[in-house]
Amino acid sequence: MIGPDVAGIAEKLGVAADTVTAIGQLAAETGLDVDAAYAVQTALLQRRLARGERLVGLKMGLTSRAKMAQVGVDEVIWGRLTDVMRVPDGGTVDVGAYIHPRVEPEVAFLLDRLPEPGEPVGAFTDAVRAVAPAIELIDSRYADFRFSLPDVIADNTSAAAFVVGPWSPVPDGLENLGVLLEIDGRVAQVGSTAAILGDPRRALDEGVRLAGRHGVRLREGWVFLAGAATAAVPLRPGAHVRAVVEKLGTASLRAAS
Ligand code: 0L1
Ligand code: MG
């Protein structure tokens, strides 16, 4: 049996992002399953690398109940981050470059020694050099942010841009830090790092394990976005966004008017 057209689906998703044009879901009509969806994600990454982007890390998606409920999908997923997606802390993004951007508060890790697949959380401080508050800007390439699990995996888990705040050494206990998402000085979402798989350190274990299944090993120096602590909020032109994580500090971005 002929499988789904991995290159063709990647091209459609890549063009949707480049032209800021939403498309319909693809998995049902193309027979895309989870494994083939990760192959599409890899093809999308190759497309970016071919135009000079660099792979700088990994992100976890749908690591909280709030996020799973928001999009109606119930599995943890992972995607790729490139240098072009990184926005400096306090930097400005153009909402017109995205279809329907949303922002969410996250915790980022700066990877040190390579974690081995299956390595326990006990070795976390060997594997992670520093921790930071972060903002992920997600932008599904599918109309109305509606997709199945293979669809969203193929679409690089809606990754679009990210901001990393100041790095600090790993503090004692990351499992229950208060998290706020502020828009224009008002609290838009309140959460806790406990929402990230119970403890964001677990997201690293999951990332090592799940990416490892597809032959992807995490690298020293990579950024690892552990996942959102709250649901995502639409990003409007002119908005000033801050993610505040207890003990870790603040990451921010502005949306140009
Ligand atoms: O980072 C995330 O949790 C996003 C995963 C994909 C689902 C979505 O677009 O909200
Ligand atoms: Mg996220």
Coordinates of C-alpha atoms and ligand atoms in Angstrom, one line a residue:
M1 CA 0.0 0.0 0.0
I2 CA 1.3 3.5 -0.8
G3 CA 1.6 5.7 2.3
P4 CA 0.7 9.3 2.7
D5 CA 2.6 11.9 0.6
V6 CA 5.0 13.1 3.4
A7 CA 6.8 15.6 1.2
G8 CA 3.6 17.0 -0.4
I9 CA 1.9 17.5 3.1
A10 CA 5.0 19.2 4.4
E11 CA 5.0 21.5 1.4
K12 CA 1.4 22.4 2.0
L13 CA 2.0 23.2 5.6
G14 CA 5.2 25.1 4.8
V15 CA 3.5 27.2 2.2
A16 CA 0.6 27.9 4.6
A17 CA 3.0 29.3 7.2
D18 CA 5.0 31.3 4.6
T19 CA 1.9 32.8 3.0
V20 CA 0.0 33.3 6.3
T21 CA -2.9 31.3 4.9
A22 CA -4.9 28.7 6.9
I23 CA -5.5 25.4 5.4
G24 CA -7.9 22.5 6.1
Q25 CA -6.9 19.5 8.1
L26 CA -5.0 16.9 6.1
A27 CA -4.7 13.7 8.2
A28 CA -8.1 12.1 7.6
E29 CA -8.0 12.5 3.8
T30 CA -4.3 11.5 3.4
G31 CA -4.3 8.6 6.0
L32 CA -1.6 10.3 8.1
D33 CA -0.9 8.5 11.4
V34 CA 1.4 9.7 14.2
D35 CA 4.6 8.1 12.8
A36 CA 4.0 9.6 9.4
A37 CA 3.1 12.9 11.0
Y38 CA 6.5 13.1 12.7
A39 CA 8.1 12.3 9.2
V40 CA 6.2 15.3 7.8
Q41 CA 7.5 17.4 10.7
T42 CA 11.0 16.3 9.8
A43 CA 10.4 17.2 6.2
L44 CA 9.2 20.7 7.3
L45 CA 12.3 21.1 9.4
Q46 CA 14.5 20.1 6.3
R47 CA 12.6 22.8 4.4
R48 CA 13.6 25.4 7.0
L49 CA 17.2 24.1 7.2
A50 CA 17.5 24.3 3.4
R51 CA 16.8 28.1 3.6
G52 CA 19.5 28.6 6.2
E53 CA 17.7 28.1 9.5
R54 CA 19.5 26.3 12.4
L55 CA 17.9 23.7 14.7
V56 CA 18.3 25.2 18.2
G57 CA 16.0 23.0 20.4
L58 CA 12.9 21.1 21.0
K59 CA 9.5 22.0 22.5
M60 CA 6.9 19.9 24.2
G61 CA 3.2 20.5 23.5
L62 CA 0.0 19.6 25.2
T63 CA 1.8 19.0 28.5
S64 CA -1.1 20.4 30.6
R65 CA -4.7 19.4 31.0
A66 CA -5.7 23.0 30.2
K67 CA -4.0 22.8 26.8
M68 CA -5.3 19.3 26.0
A69 CA -8.9 20.5 26.8
Q70 CA -8.4 23.7 24.7
V71 CA -7.6 21.7 21.5
G72 CA -9.4 18.4 22.2
V73 CA -6.2 16.3 21.9
D74 CA -5.0 14.1 24.8
E75 CA -1.4 13.1 24.1
V76 CA 1.9 14.9 24.8
I77 CA 3.7 15.8 21.6
W78 CA 7.0 17.5 20.6
G79 CA 8.2 19.8 17.9
R80 CA 11.3 21.6 16.6
L81 CA 12.6 25.1 17.3
T82 CA 14.9 27.0 14.9
D83 CA 17.0 30.1 15.4
V84 CA 14.6 32.2 13.2
M85 CA 11.7 31.4 15.7
R86 CA 13.6 33.0 18.6
V87 CA 12.5 36.5 19.5
P88 CA 14.8 38.4 21.9
D89 CA 13.4 38.9 25.4
G90 CA 11.4 42.2 25.3
G91 CA 11.4 42.0 21.5
T92 CA 8.6 42.8 19.1
V93 CA 6.7 40.5 16.8
D94 CA 4.5 41.3 13.8
V95 CA 1.1 39.7 14.3
G96 CA 0.6 40.0 10.5
A97 CA 3.3 37.3 10.1
Y98 CA 1.0 34.7 11.7
I99 CA -2.4 33.3 11.0
H100 CA -4.0 33.4 14.4
P101 CA -1.2 33.7 17.0
R102 CA -1.7 32.8 20.6
V103 CA 0.8 33.1 23.5
E104 CA 1.3 30.9 26.5
P105 CA 3.7 31.0 29.5
E106 CA 6.3 28.3 29.6
V107 CA 9.4 27.1 31.4
A108 CA 12.6 26.8 29.3
F109 CA 15.7 24.6 30.0
L110 CA 19.2 25.1 28.6
L111 CA 20.5 21.6 28.1
D112 CA 23.9 20.6 29.3
R113 CA 25.1 17.0 29.1
L114 CA 22.9 14.9 26.8
P115 CA 20.2 13.1 28.7
E116 CA 20.1 9.4 27.8
P117 CA 16.7 8.0 26.8
G118 CA 15.0 6.7 30.0
E119 CA 17.3 8.8 32.3
P120 CA 15.4 9.5 35.6
V121 CA 14.5 12.9 36.9
G122 CA 17.2 12.4 39.6
A123 CA 19.8 13.3 37.0
F124 CA 18.0 16.4 36.0
T125 CA 20.6 18.9 37.3
D126 CA 23.3 17.2 35.4
A127 CA 21.3 17.4 32.2
V128 CA 20.1 21.0 32.6
R129 CA 22.5 24.0 32.9
A130 CA 19.9 26.7 33.5
V131 CA 16.2 27.4 33.7
A132 CA 14.2 30.5 32.4
P133 CA 10.7 31.8 32.1
A134 CA 9.6 31.7 28.5
I135 CA 6.7 32.6 26.2
E136 CA 5.7 30.4 23.3
L137 CA 3.9 31.9 20.4
I138 CA 1.9 29.2 18.7
D139 CA 0.1 29.5 15.4
S140 CA -1.7 26.5 14.0
R141 CA -1.6 26.4 10.2
Y142 CA -5.1 24.9 10.3
A143 CA -8.3 26.9 10.0
D144 CA -9.9 27.8 13.4
F145 CA -7.0 26.1 15.3
R146 CA -8.8 22.8 14.7
F147 CA -6.8 19.6 14.1
S148 CA -6.4 15.9 15.0
L149 CA -3.4 14.6 16.8
P150 CA -1.5 13.6 13.5
D151 CA -2.4 17.0 12.0
V152 CA -0.9 19.0 14.8
I153 CA 2.3 16.9 15.0
A154 CA 2.8 17.3 11.2
D155 CA 2.3 21.1 11.7
N156 CA 5.4 21.1 14.1
T157 CA 3.0 21.3 17.1
S158 CA 1.9 24.8 16.1
A159 CA 5.4 26.2 16.8
A160 CA 5.9 29.7 15.5
A161 CA 8.1 31.8 17.8
F162 CA 9.4 31.8 21.3
V163 CA 11.0 34.2 23.9
V164 CA 13.4 33.0 26.6
G165 CA 13.8 35.3 29.7
P166 CA 17.0 35.4 31.8
W167 CA 18.6 32.1 32.5
S168 CA 19.2 31.2 36.2
P169 CA 20.7 28.1 37.9
V170 CA 18.2 25.4 38.6
P171 CA 16.5 26.2 41.9
D172 CA 15.4 23.6 44.4
G173 CA 12.0 22.5 43.4
L174 CA 10.4 23.4 40.1
E175 CA 7.2 21.4 40.6
N176 CA 4.9 24.0 42.1
L177 CA 5.9 27.5 41.1
G178 CA 3.2 30.1 40.5
V179 CA 2.9 31.3 36.8
L180 CA 1.1 34.4 35.5
L181 CA 0.4 35.4 31.9
E182 CA -0.1 39.2 31.8
I183 CA -1.5 41.1 28.8
D184 CA -1.1 44.9 29.0
G185 CA -0.5 44.7 32.7
R186 CA -3.6 42.6 33.4
V187 CA -3.6 39.0 34.5
A188 CA -4.9 36.9 31.6
Q189 CA -4.1 33.5 33.0
V190 CA -2.9 32.1 36.3
G191 CA -1.3 28.7 36.7
S192 CA 1.4 26.6 38.3
T193 CA 4.4 24.7 36.9
A194 CA 2.6 21.7 38.4
A195 CA 0.3 21.9 35.4
I196 CA 3.3 20.8 33.2
L197 CA 3.1 17.1 33.6
G198 CA 3.0 17.5 37.4
D199 CA 6.6 18.8 37.3
P200 CA 8.3 20.4 34.3
R201 CA 11.3 18.1 34.9
R202 CA 9.1 15.3 33.7
A203 CA 8.7 17.1 30.4
L204 CA 12.4 16.6 29.8
D205 CA 12.1 12.8 30.4
E206 CA 9.2 12.7 28.0
G207 CA 11.0 14.7 25.4
V208 CA 14.0 12.4 25.6
R209 CA 11.8 9.4 25.4
L210 CA 9.4 10.5 22.7
A211 CA 11.9 12.2 20.4
G212 CA 14.2 9.2 20.9
R213 CA 11.5 7.0 19.4
H214 CA 12.0 9.0 16.1
G215 CA 15.8 8.8 16.3
V216 CA 16.1 12.4 17.6
R217 CA 18.6 12.9 20.5
L218 CA 18.7 16.2 22.5
R219 CA 21.9 18.1 22.3
E220 CA 24.0 20.2 24.6
G221 CA 23.3 23.9 24.2
W222 CA 19.7 23.3 23.0
V223 CA 16.7 25.2 24.4
F224 CA 14.0 22.9 25.6
L225 CA 10.5 24.4 26.1
A226 CA 8.9 22.2 28.7
G227 CA 5.3 23.2 27.9
A228 CA 2.7 25.7 28.9
A229 CA 1.4 26.1 32.4
T230 CA -1.9 27.6 31.3
A231 CA -4.2 27.7 28.3
A232 CA -3.0 29.9 25.4
V233 CA -4.4 33.5 24.8
P234 CA -4.9 35.2 21.4
L235 CA -2.2 37.7 20.6
R236 CA -3.7 41.1 19.5
P237 CA -1.8 43.9 17.7
G238 CA -0.2 46.3 20.2
A239 CA -0.4 43.9 23.1
H240 CA 2.4 43.7 25.7
V241 CA 2.8 40.2 27.0
R242 CA 4.6 39.1 30.1
A243 CA 5.1 35.6 31.5
V244 CA 6.0 35.6 35.2
V245 CA 7.3 32.4 36.8
E246 CA 7.9 32.4 40.6
K247 CA 11.7 32.2 41.4
L248 CA 12.6 32.4 37.7
G249 CA 11.5 35.9 36.7
T250 CA 9.9 37.4 33.6
A251 CA 9.9 37.0 29.9
S252 CA 8.2 39.5 27.6
L253 CA 7.3 40.5 24.1
R254 CA 5.4 43.2 22.3
A255 CA 3.1 42.8 19.3
A256 CA 3.5 45.6 16.9
S257 CA 0.4 47.7 16.3
Ligands
0L1_1 O1 2.8 24.1 22.7 C1 1.7 23.6 22.7 O2 1.2 23.1 23.7 C2 0.9 23.6 21.4 C3 0.7 22.2 20.9 C4 -0.2 22.2 19.8 C5 -1.6 22.5 20.1 C6 -2.0 23.9 20.0 O3 -1.8 24.5 18.9 O4 -2.5 24.6 20.9
MG2 MG 3.7 25.5 24.1

